[in-house]
CSV table of N, CA and C in Angstrom, one decimal:
chain,number,residue,atom,x,y,z
A,1,UNK,N,0.8,-1.2,0.0
A,1,UNK,CA,0.0,0.0,0.0
A,1,UNK,C,0.9,1.3,0.0
A,2,UNK,N,1.8,1.3,-0.9
A,2,UNK,CA,2.7,2.5,-1.0
A,2,UNK,C,2.6,3.0,-2.5
A,3,UNK,N,2.6,4.3,-2.6
A,3,UNK,CA,2.6,5.0,-4.0
A,3,UNK,C,4.0,4.9,-4.5
A,4,UNK,N,4.2,4.4,-5.7
A,4,UNK,CA,5.6,4.4,-6.3
A,4,UNK,C,5.5,5.0,-7.7
A,5,UNK,N,6.6,5.6,-8.1
A,5,UNK,CA,6.6,6.3,-9.4
A,5,UNK,C,6.5,5.3,-10.5
A,6,UNK,N,5.9,5.8,-11.6
A,6,UNK,CA,5.7,5.0,-12.8
A,6,UNK,C,7.1,4.9,-13.5
A,7,UNK,N,7.3,3.8,-14.2
A,7,UNK,CA,8.6,3.6,-15.0
A,7,UNK,C,8.6,4.7,-16.1
A,8,UNK,N,9.8,5.0,-16.6
A,8,UNK,CA,10.0,6.0,-17.7
A,8,UNK,C,9.1,5.6,-18.8
A,9,UNK,N,8.4,6.7,-19.4
A,9,UNK,CA,7.5,6.5,-20.5
A,9,UNK,C,6.1,6.0,-20.2
A,10,UNK,N,5.8,5.9,-18.9
A,10,UNK,CA,4.5,5.5,-18.4
A,10,UNK,C,4.0,6.5,-17.5
A,11,UNK,N,2.6,6.6,-17.3
A,11,UNK,CA,2.0,7.5,-16.4
A,11,UNK,C,0.8,7.0,-15.8
A,12,UNK,N,0.4,7.6,-14.7
A,12,UNK,CA,-0.9,7.3,-14.0
A,12,UNK,C,-1.4,8.6,-13.3
A,13,UNK,N,-2.7,8.9,-13.5
A,13,UNK,CA,-3.2,10.1,-12.9
A,13,UNK,C,-3.1,10.1,-11.3
A,14,UNK,N,-2.8,11.3,-10.8
A,14,UNK,CA,-2.7,11.4,-9.3
A,14,UNK,C,-4.1,11.2,-8.7
A,15,UNK,N,-4.1,10.9,-7.4
A,15,UNK,CA,-5.4,10.7,-6.7
A,15,UNK,C,-5.7,9.3,-6.2
A,16,UNK,N,-4.9,8.3,-6.4
A,16,UNK,CA,-5.2,7.0,-6.0
A,16,UNK,C,-5.1,6.9,-4.4
A,17,UNK,N,-6.0,6.1,-3.8
A,17,UNK,CA,-6.0,5.9,-2.4
A,17,UNK,C,-5.1,4.7,-2.1
A,18,UNK,N,-4.0,5.0,-1.4
A,18,UNK,CA,-3.0,3.9,-1.1
A,18,UNK,C,-3.5,2.8,-0.3
A,19,UNK,N,-4.7,3.0,0.4
A,19,UNK,CA,-5.3,2.0,1.3
A,19,UNK,C,-6.1,1.0,0.4
A,20,UNK,N,-6.3,1.3,-0.8
A,20,UNK,CA,-7.0,0.4,-1.7
A,20,UNK,C,-6.1,-0.5,-2.5
A,21,UNK,N,-6.5,-1.2,-3.5
A,21,UNK,CA,-5.7,-2.2,-4.2
A,21,UNK,C,-4.7,-1.5,-5.1
A,22,UNK,N,-3.8,-2.3,-5.7
A,22,UNK,CA,-2.8,-1.9,-6.6
A,22,UNK,C,-3.4,-1.3,-7.8
A,23,UNK,N,-2.7,-0.3,-8.4
A,23,UNK,CA,-3.0,0.3,-9.7
A,23,UNK,C,-1.9,0.1,-10.7
A,24,UNK,N,-2.1,0.4,-11.9
A,24,UNK,CA,-1.0,0.2,-12.9
A,24,UNK,C,-0.8,1.5,-13.7
A,25,UNK,N,0.4,1.6,-14.3
A,25,UNK,CA,0.7,2.8,-15.1
A,25,UNK,C,0.4,2.5,-16.6
A,26,UNK,N,0.0,3.5,-17.3
A,26,UNK,CA,-0.3,3.3,-18.8
A,26,UNK,C,0.9,3.9,-19.6
A,27,UNK,N,1.1,3.4,-20.7
A,27,UNK,CA,2.1,3.9,-21.6
A,27,UNK,C,1.7,5.3,-22.1
A,28,UNK,N,2.7,6.2,-22.2
A,28,UNK,CA,2.5,7.5,-22.7
A,28,UNK,C,2.5,7.4,-24.3
A,29,UNK,N,1.5,7.8,-25.0
A,29,UNK,CA,1.5,7.7,-26.4
A,29,UNK,C,1.7,9.1,-27.0
A,30,UNK,N,2.7,9.2,-27.8
A,30,UNK,CA,3.0,10.5,-28.4
A,30,UNK,C,2.0,10.9,-29.5
A,31,UNK,N,1.9,12.2,-29.6
A,31,UNK,CA,0.9,12.8,-30.6
A,31,UNK,C,1.5,12.9,-32.0
A,32,UNK,N,0.8,13.4,-32.9
A,32,UNK,CA,1.3,13.5,-34.3
A,32,UNK,C,2.5,14.4,-34.3
A,33,UNK,N,3.5,14.1,-35.2
A,33,UNK,CA,4.7,14.9,-35.3
A,33,UNK,C,5.5,15.0,-34.1
A,34,UNK,N,5.5,13.9,-33.3
A,34,UNK,CA,6.3,13.7,-32.1
A,34,UNK,C,7.0,12.4,-32.2
A,35,UNK,N,8.1,12.2,-31.6
A,35,UNK,CA,8.8,10.9,-31.5
A,35,UNK,C,9.4,10.7,-30.2
A,36,UNK,N,9.8,9.5,-29.9
A,36,UNK,CA,10.3,9.2,-28.5
A,36,UNK,C,11.8,9.3,-28.5
A,37,UNK,N,12.3,10.1,-27.4
A,37,UNK,CA,13.7,10.3,-27.1
A,37,UNK,C,13.8,10.1,-25.6
A,38,UNK,N,14.5,9.0,-25.2
A,38,UNK,CA,14.7,8.7,-23.8
A,38,UNK,C,13.4,8.6,-23.0
A,39,UNK,N,12.4,7.9,-23.6
A,39,UNK,CA,11.1,7.7,-22.9
A,39,UNK,C,10.3,9.0,-22.8
A,40,UNK,N,10.6,10.0,-23.6
A,40,UNK,CA,9.8,11.2,-23.6
A,40,UNK,C,9.3,11.6,-25.0
A,41,UNK,N,8.1,12.1,-25.1
A,41,UNK,CA,7.7,12.6,-26.4
A,41,UNK,C,8.3,13.9,-26.8
A,42,UNK,N,8.9,14.0,-27.9
A,42,UNK,CA,9.6,15.2,-28.4
A,42,UNK,C,9.1,15.6,-29.7
A,43,UNK,N,9.0,16.9,-30.0
A,43,UNK,CA,8.5,17.4,-31.2
A,43,UNK,C,9.5,17.1,-32.3
A,44,UNK,N,9.0,16.7,-33.5
A,44,UNK,CA,9.9,16.4,-34.6
A,44,UNK,C,10.7,17.6,-35.0
A,45,UNK,N,11.9,17.5,-35.5
A,45,UNK,CA,12.6,18.7,-36.0
A,45,UNK,C,11.9,19.3,-37.2
A,46,UNK,N,12.2,20.5,-37.5
A,46,UNK,CA,11.6,21.2,-38.7
A,46,UNK,C,11.8,20.4,-40.0
A,47,UNK,N,10.7,20.3,-40.8
A,47,UNK,CA,10.8,19.6,-42.0
A,47,UNK,C,10.7,18.1,-41.9
A,48,UNK,N,10.3,17.6,-40.7
A,48,UNK,CA,10.1,16.2,-40.5
A,48,UNK,C,8.7,15.9,-39.9
A,49,UNK,N,8.2,14.7,-40.1
A,49,UNK,CA,6.9,14.3,-39.6
A,49,UNK,C,7.0,12.9,-39.0
A,50,UNK,N,5.9,12.6,-38.2
A,50,UNK,CA,5.8,11.3,-37.7
A,50,UNK,C,4.3,11.1,-37.3
A,51,UNK,N,3.8,9.9,-37.5
A,51,UNK,CA,2.4,9.5,-37.2
A,51,UNK,C,2.3,9.5,-35.6
A,52,UNK,N,1.1,9.7,-35.2
A,52,UNK,CA,0.8,9.7,-33.7
A,52,UNK,C,1.0,8.2,-33.2
A,53,UNK,N,1.0,8.1,-31.9
A,53,UNK,CA,0.9,6.9,-31.1
A,53,UNK,C,2.3,6.1,-31.0
A,54,UNK,N,3.4,6.8,-31.1
A,54,UNK,CA,4.6,6.1,-30.7
A,54,UNK,C,4.6,5.9,-29.2
A,55,UNK,N,5.0,4.8,-28.7
A,55,UNK,CA,4.9,4.4,-27.3
A,55,UNK,C,6.2,4.8,-26.5
A,56,UNK,N,6.0,5.8,-25.6
A,56,UNK,CA,7.2,6.3,-24.9
A,56,UNK,C,7.8,5.4,-23.9
A,57,UNK,N,7.1,4.3,-23.6
A,57,UNK,CA,7.6,3.3,-22.7
A,57,UNK,C,8.6,2.3,-23.4
A,58,UNK,N,8.6,2.4,-24.7
A,58,UNK,CA,9.5,1.6,-25.5
A,58,UNK,C,10.8,2.3,-25.9
A,59,UNK,N,11.4,1.9,-27.0
A,59,UNK,CA,12.7,2.5,-27.4
A,59,UNK,C,12.5,3.8,-28.1
A,60,UNK,N,13.6,4.5,-28.4
A,60,UNK,CA,13.5,5.7,-29.2
A,60,UNK,C,12.9,5.5,-30.6
A,61,UNK,N,12.2,6.4,-31.1
A,61,UNK,CA,11.7,6.4,-32.5
A,61,UNK,C,12.2,7.6,-33.3
A,62,UNK,N,11.9,7.6,-34.5
A,62,UNK,CA,12.5,8.7,-35.4
A,62,UNK,C,11.3,9.3,-36.2
A,63,UNK,N,11.6,10.5,-36.7
A,63,UNK,CA,10.7,11.2,-37.6
A,63,UNK,C,11.3,11.0,-39.0
A,64,UNK,N,10.4,11.2,-40.0
A,64,UNK,CA,10.7,11.0,-41.4
A,64,UNK,C,10.8,12.4,-42.1
A,65,UNK,N,11.7,12.6,-43.0
A,65,UNK,CA,11.7,13.9,-43.7
A,65,UNK,C,10.5,14.1,-44.6
A,66,UNK,N,10.1,15.3,-44.7
A,66,UNK,CA,9.0,15.6,-45.7
A,66,UNK,C,9.7,15.8,-47.0
A,67,UNK,N,9.2,15.0,-48.0
A,67,UNK,CA,9.7,15.1,-49.4
A,67,UNK,C,8.8,15.8,-50.3
A,68,UNK,N,9.2,16.9,-50.9
A,68,UNK,CA,8.4,17.7,-51.7
A,68,UNK,C,8.0,17.0,-53.0
A,69,UNK,N,6.7,17.2,-53.5
A,69,UNK,CA,6.3,16.7,-54.8
A,69,UNK,C,6.9,17.5,-55.9
A,70,UNK,N,6.7,17.0,-57.1
A,70,UNK,CA,7.2,17.7,-58.3
A,70,UNK,C,6.7,19.2,-58.3
A,71,UNK,N,7.6,20.0,-58.8
A,71,UNK,CA,7.3,21.5,-59.0
A,71,UNK,C,7.1,22.2,-57.7
A,72,UNK,N,7.7,21.7,-56.6
A,72,UNK,CA,7.8,22.4,-55.4
A,72,UNK,C,9.3,22.4,-54.9
A,73,UNK,N,9.6,23.4,-54.1
A,73,UNK,CA,10.9,23.5,-53.5
A,73,UNK,C,10.8,23.7,-52.0
A,74,UNK,N,12.0,23.7,-51.4
A,74,UNK,CA,12.0,23.9,-49.9
A,74,UNK,C,12.3,25.3,-49.6
A,75,UNK,N,11.5,25.9,-48.7
A,75,UNK,CA,11.7,27.2,-48.2
A,75,UNK,C,11.4,27.2,-46.7
A,76,UNK,N,12.4,27.4,-45.9
A,76,UNK,CA,12.2,27.4,-44.5
A,76,UNK,C,11.6,26.1,-44.0
A,77,UNK,N,12.1,25.0,-44.5
A,77,UNK,CA,11.7,23.6,-44.0
A,77,UNK,C,10.2,23.3,-44.4
A,78,UNK,N,9.7,24.0,-45.4
A,78,UNK,CA,8.3,23.8,-45.9
A,78,UNK,C,8.4,23.7,-47.4
A,79,UNK,N,7.5,22.8,-48.0
A,79,UNK,CA,7.4,22.7,-49.4
A,79,UNK,C,6.5,23.8,-50.0
A,80,UNK,N,7.1,24.6,-50.9
A,80,UNK,CA,6.3,25.7,-51.6
A,80,UNK,C,6.3,25.5,-53.1
A,81,UNK,N,5.3,26.0,-53.8
A,81,UNK,CA,5.2,25.9,-55.2
A,81,UNK,C,6.3,26.6,-55.9
A,82,UNK,N,6.8,26.1,-57.0
A,82,UNK,CA,7.7,26.8,-57.9
A,82,UNK,C,7.0,28.0,-58.5
A,83,UNK,N,7.8,29.1,-58.8
A,83,UNK,CA,7.3,30.3,-59.5
A,83,UNK,C,6.8,29.9,-60.9
A,84,UNK,N,5.9,30.6,-61.5
A,84,UNK,CA,5.5,30.3,-62.9
A,84,UNK,C,6.7,30.3,-63.8
A,85,UNK,N,6.7,29.3,-64.7
A,85,UNK,CA,7.8,29.2,-65.6
A,85,UNK,C,9.1,28.5,-65.1
A,86,UNK,N,8.9,27.9,-63.9
A,86,UNK,CA,10.0,27.2,-63.3
A,86,UNK,C,9.5,25.8,-62.9
A,87,UNK,N,10.4,24.8,-62.8
A,87,UNK,CA,10.0,23.5,-62.5
A,87,UNK,C,11.1,22.9,-61.5
A,88,UNK,N,10.7,21.8,-60.9
A,88,UNK,CA,11.6,21.1,-60.0
A,88,UNK,C,11.2,19.6,-59.9
A,89,UNK,N,12.3,18.8,-59.9
A,89,UNK,CA,12.0,17.3,-59.7
A,89,UNK,C,11.5,17.0,-58.3
A,90,UNK,N,10.8,15.9,-58.1
A,90,UNK,CA,10.3,15.6,-56.8
A,90,UNK,C,11.4,15.2,-55.8
A,91,UNK,N,11.0,15.2,-54.5
A,91,UNK,CA,11.8,14.6,-53.4
A,91,UNK,C,12.9,15.5,-52.8
A,92,UNK,N,12.7,16.9,-53.0
A,92,UNK,CA,13.6,17.8,-52.2
A,92,UNK,C,13.2,17.5,-50.7
A,93,UNK,N,14.2,17.4,-49.8
A,93,UNK,CA,14.1,17.0,-48.4
A,93,UNK,C,13.9,18.3,-47.6
A,94,UNK,N,12.7,18.5,-47.0
A,94,UNK,CA,12.4,19.7,-46.3
A,94,UNK,C,13.1,19.8,-44.9
A,95,UNK,N,13.8,18.7,-44.5
A,95,UNK,CA,14.5,18.8,-43.2
A,95,UNK,C,15.9,19.4,-43.4
A,96,UNK,N,16.2,19.6,-44.7
A,96,UNK,CA,17.6,20.2,-45.0
A,96,UNK,C,17.4,21.7,-45.4
A,97,UNK,N,18.4,22.2,-46.1
A,97,UNK,CA,18.3,23.6,-46.5
A,97,UNK,C,17.3,23.9,-47.6
A,98,UNK,N,17.2,25.2,-47.8
A,98,UNK,CA,16.3,25.7,-48.9
A,98,UNK,C,16.8,25.2,-50.3
A,99,UNK,N,15.9,24.9,-51.2
A,99,UNK,CA,16.3,24.5,-52.6
A,99,UNK,C,15.7,25.5,-53.6
A,100,UNK,N,16.0,25.4,-54.8
A,100,UNK,CA,15.6,26.3,-55.9
A,100,UNK,C,14.9,25.5,-57.0
A,101,UNK,N,14.0,26.1,-57.7
A,101,UNK,CA,13.4,25.6,-58.9
A,101,UNK,C,14.3,25.9,-60.1
A,102,UNK,N,14.2,25.2,-61.2
A,102,UNK,CA,14.9,25.4,-62.4
A,102,UNK,C,14.1,26.2,-63.4
A,103,UNK,N,14.8,27.1,-64.1
A,103,UNK,CA,14.1,27.9,-65.1
A,103,UNK,C,13.8,26.9,-66.3
A,104,UNK,N,12.6,27.1,-66.9
A,104,UNK,CA,12.2,26.4,-68.1
A,104,UNK,C,12.6,27.2,-69.3
A,105,UNK,N,13.4,26.6,-70.2
A,105,UNK,CA,13.8,27.3,-71.4
A,105,UNK,C,13.1,26.6,-72.6
A,106,UNK,N,12.5,27.5,-73.4
A,106,UNK,CA,11.8,27.0,-74.6
A,106,UNK,C,12.7,26.4,-75.6
A,107,UNK,N,12.3,25.4,-76.3
A,107,UNK,CA,13.0,24.8,-77.5
A,107,UNK,C,12.9,25.7,-78.7
A,108,UNK,N,13.6,25.4,-79.7
A,108,UNK,CA,13.5,26.1,-81.0
A,108,UNK,C,12.1,26.1,-81.5
A,109,UNK,N,11.6,27.1,-82.1
A,109,UNK,CA,10.3,27.3,-82.7
A,109,UNK,C,9.2,27.2,-81.6
A,110,UNK,N,9.5,27.6,-80.4
A,110,UNK,CA,8.6,27.8,-79.3
A,110,UNK,C,8.7,29.2,-78.8
A,111,UNK,N,7.7,29.7,-78.1
A,111,UNK,CA,7.7,31.0,-77.5
A,111,UNK,C,7.1,30.9,-76.1
A,112,UNK,N,7.2,32.0,-75.3
A,112,UNK,CA,6.6,32.0,-74.0
A,112,UNK,C,5.2,32.6,-74.1
A,113,UNK,N,4.3,31.9,-73.5
A,113,UNK,CA,2.9,32.5,-73.4
A,113,UNK,C,2.4,32.1,-72.0
A,114,UNK,N,2.2,33.1,-71.1
A,114,UNK,CA,1.7,32.8,-69.8
A,114,UNK,C,2.6,31.9,-69.0
A,115,UNK,N,3.9,32.0,-69.1
A,115,UNK,CA,4.9,31.2,-68.4
A,115,UNK,C,5.0,29.8,-68.9
A,116,UNK,N,4.4,29.5,-70.1
A,116,UNK,CA,4.5,28.2,-70.7
A,116,UNK,C,5.2,28.3,-72.1
A,117,UNK,N,5.8,27.2,-72.5
A,117,UNK,CA,6.4,27.2,-73.8
A,117,UNK,C,5.3,26.6,-74.8
A,118,UNK,N,5.0,27.4,-75.8
A,118,UNK,CA,4.0,27.0,-76.8
A,118,UNK,C,4.6,27.1,-78.2
A,119,UNK,N,4.1,26.3,-79.1
A,119,UNK,CA,4.6,26.2,-80.5
A,119,UNK,C,4.4,27.6,-81.2
A,120,UNK,N,5.3,27.9,-82.0
A,120,UNK,CA,5.1,29.1,-82.9
A,120,UNK,C,4.0,28.8,-83.9
A,121,UNK,N,3.3,29.8,-84.3
A,121,UNK,CA,2.3,29.6,-85.4
A,121,UNK,C,3.0,29.2,-86.7
A,122,UNK,N,2.2,28.5,-87.5
A,122,UNK,CA,2.8,28.2,-88.8
A,122,UNK,C,3.3,29.4,-89.6
A,123,UNK,N,4.5,29.3,-90.2
A,123,UNK,CA,5.0,30.4,-90.9
A,123,UNK,C,5.8,31.4,-90.1
A,124,UNK,N,6.1,31.0,-88.8
A,124,UNK,CA,6.9,31.8,-87.9
A,124,UNK,C,8.0,30.9,-87.2
A,125,UNK,N,9.0,31.6,-86.7
A,125,UNK,CA,10.1,30.8,-86.1
A,125,UNK,C,10.6,31.6,-84.9
A,126,UNK,N,11.4,30.9,-84.0
A,126,UNK,CA,12.0,31.5,-82.9
A,126,UNK,C,13.2,30.6,-82.5
A,127,UNK,N,14.3,31.3,-82.1
A,127,UNK,CA,15.4,30.5,-81.6
A,127,UNK,C,15.1,29.9,-80.2
A,128,UNK,N,15.8,28.8,-79.9
A,128,UNK,CA,15.7,28.2,-78.6
A,128,UNK,C,16.2,29.1,-77.5
A,129,UNK,N,15.7,29.0,-76.3
A,129,UNK,CA,16.3,29.7,-75.1
A,129,UNK,C,15.4,30.7,-74.4
A,130,UNK,N,14.2,30.9,-74.9
A,130,UNK,CA,13.3,31.9,-74.2
A,130,UNK,C,13.1,31.4,-72.8
A,131,UNK,N,13.2,32.3,-71.8
A,131,UNK,CA,13.0,32.0,-70.4
A,131,UNK,C,11.5,32.1,-70.0
A,132,UNK,N,10.9,30.9,-69.7
A,132,UNK,CA,9.5,30.9,-69.4
A,132,UNK,C,9.1,31.5,-68.1
A,133,UNK,N,10.1,31.8,-67.3
A,133,UNK,CA,9.8,32.5,-66.0
A,133,UNK,C,9.7,34.0,-66.2
A,134,UNK,N,9.9,34.5,-67.4
A,134,UNK,CA,9.9,35.9,-67.7
A,134,UNK,C,8.7,36.3,-68.5
A,135,UNK,N,8.7,37.4,-69.2
A,135,UNK,CA,7.5,37.9,-69.9
A,135,UNK,C,7.3,37.1,-71.2
A,136,UNK,N,6.1,37.2,-71.8
A,136,UNK,CA,5.8,36.5,-73.0
A,136,UNK,C,6.7,37.0,-74.1
A,137,UNK,N,7.0,36.1,-75.1
A,137,UNK,CA,7.8,36.4,-76.2
A,137,UNK,C,7.0,36.1,-77.5
A,138,UNK,N,7.6,36.5,-78.6
A,138,UNK,CA,7.0,36.3,-79.9
A,138,UNK,C,7.8,35.6,-80.9
A,139,UNK,N,7.2,35.0,-81.8
A,139,UNK,CA,7.9,34.3,-82.9
A,139,UNK,C,8.0,35.3,-84.1
A,140,UNK,N,9.0,35.2,-84.9
A,140,UNK,CA,9.2,36.1,-86.0
A,140,UNK,C,8.7,35.4,-87.3
A,141,UNK,N,8.2,36.3,-88.2
A,141,UNK,CA,7.7,35.7,-89.5
A,141,UNK,C,8.9,35.1,-90.2
A,142,UNK,N,8.6,34.0,-91.0
A,142,UNK,CA,9.6,33.5,-91.9
A,142,UNK,C,9.5,34.2,-93.2
A,143,UNK,N,10.6,34.8,-93.6
A,143,UNK,CA,10.6,35.6,-94.9
A,143,UNK,C,11.4,34.7,-95.9
A,144,UNK,N,10.8,34.4,-97.0
A,144,UNK,CA,11.4,33.6,-98.0
A,144,UNK,C,12.5,34.4,-98.8
A,145,UNK,N,13.5,33.7,-99.1
A,145,UNK,CA,14.6,34.3,-99.9
A,145,UNK,C,14.2,34.3,-101.4
A,146,UNK,N,15.2,34.7,-102.2
A,146,UNK,CA,15.0,34.8,-103.7
A,146,UNK,C,14.8,33.3,-104.2
A,147,UNK,N,14.0,33.2,-105.2
A,147,UNK,CA,13.8,31.9,-105.9
A,147,UNK,C,13.1,30.9,-104.9
A,148,UNK,N,12.4,31.5,-103.9
A,148,UNK,CA,11.6,30.7,-103.0
A,148,UNK,C,10.1,31.1,-103.1
A,149,UNK,N,9.2,30.3,-102.8
A,149,UNK,CA,7.8,30.6,-102.7
A,149,UNK,C,7.2,30.0,-101.5
A,150,UNK,N,6.0,30.4,-101.1
A,150,UNK,CA,5.3,29.9,-99.9
A,150,UNK,C,4.4,28.8,-100.3
A,151,UNK,N,4.6,27.7,-99.5
A,151,UNK,CA,3.7,26.5,-99.7
A,151,UNK,C,3.4,26.0,-98.3
A,152,UNK,N,2.1,26.0,-97.9
A,152,UNK,CA,1.7,25.5,-96.5
A,152,UNK,C,2.6,26.1,-95.4
A,153,UNK,N,2.7,27.5,-95.4
A,153,UNK,CA,3.4,28.2,-94.4
A,153,UNK,C,4.9,27.9,-94.4
A,154,UNK,N,5.5,27.4,-95.5
A,154,UNK,CA,6.9,27.2,-95.5
A,154,UNK,C,7.5,27.7,-96.8
A,155,UNK,N,8.7,28.0,-96.8
A,155,UNK,CA,9.4,28.4,-98.0
A,155,UNK,C,9.9,27.2,-98.8
A,156,UNK,N,9.6,27.1,-100.1
A,156,UNK,CA,10.0,26.0,-100.9
A,156,UNK,C,10.6,26.6,-102.2
A,157,UNK,N,11.5,25.8,-102.8
A,157,UNK,CA,12.1,26.2,-104.1
A,157,UNK,C,11.1,26.4,-105.1
A,158,UNK,N,11.3,27.4,-106.0
A,158,UNK,CA,10.4,27.6,-107.1
A,158,UNK,C,10.6,26.4,-108.1
A,159,UNK,N,9.6,26.1,-108.8
A,159,UNK,CA,9.7,25.1,-109.8
A,159,UNK,C,10.7,25.5,-110.9
A,160,UNK,N,11.4,24.6,-111.5
A,160,UNK,CA,12.4,25.0,-112.6
A,160,UNK,C,11.7,25.9,-113.6
A,161,UNK,N,12.4,26.9,-114.0
A,161,UNK,CA,11.9,27.9,-115.0
A,161,UNK,C,11.1,29.0,-114.4
A,162,UNK,N,10.9,29.0,-113.1
A,162,UNK,CA,10.1,30.1,-112.4
A,162,UNK,C,11.0,30.8,-111.5
A,163,UNK,N,10.7,32.1,-111.3
A,163,UNK,CA,11.5,32.9,-110.3
A,163,UNK,C,10.6,33.6,-109.4
A,164,UNK,N,11.1,34.0,-108.3
A,164,UNK,CA,10.3,34.8,-107.3
A,164,UNK,C,11.3,35.7,-106.5
A,165,UNK,N,11.0,36.9,-106.3
A,165,UNK,CA,11.8,37.8,-105.5
A,165,UNK,C,11.8,37.4,-104.0
A,166,UNK,N,12.8,37.8,-103.3
A,166,UNK,CA,12.8,37.6,-101.9
A,166,UNK,C,11.8,38.4,-101.2
A,167,UNK,N,11.3,38.0,-100.0
A,167,UNK,CA,10.4,38.8,-99.2
A,167,UNK,C,9.0,38.3,-98.9
A,168,UNK,N,8.7,37.1,-99.5
A,168,UNK,CA,7.4,36.6,-99.2
A,168,UNK,C,7.3,36.1,-97.8
A,169,UNK,N,6.2,36.4,-97.1
A,169,UNK,CA,6.0,36.1,-95.7
A,169,UNK,C,5.3,34.7,-95.6
A,170,UNK,N,6.0,33.7,-95.1
A,170,UNK,CA,5.4,32.4,-95.0
A,170,UNK,C,4.3,32.3,-94.0
């Protein structure tokens, strides 16, 4: 009939009457985003998570890093969306330092429209390298040279025996 302390990682509410029967201690169960360190529930480090219900009366447990999905980066141990016109591969680890998204560069014969690379209209062209994170760009008209004519928005050779001056807009 003596009150004794609970073992580490276990608890029992105060108020038992020592003249009555024995009571037992219950395991302390950690909450969400907590893990066990030396039989105590401890908050997970920044950028890490853990499910609830780790048993503090058992061994130490660990938290798992938050891994960002595609097109997100780490900022202050949190996953945030990439800026328009930028991309990022998945799995940046939020428990580590900040990361950056990559600029999307348009291919040849593409232009920037609303931070996306889109095809140039028929009869127009553009060099590769437009930065999709910047302002909209334009494609330039294709101007046919001498002895060329327009066919289906493209410059083609004139048929033998025919001529054409330079300057037709494809």
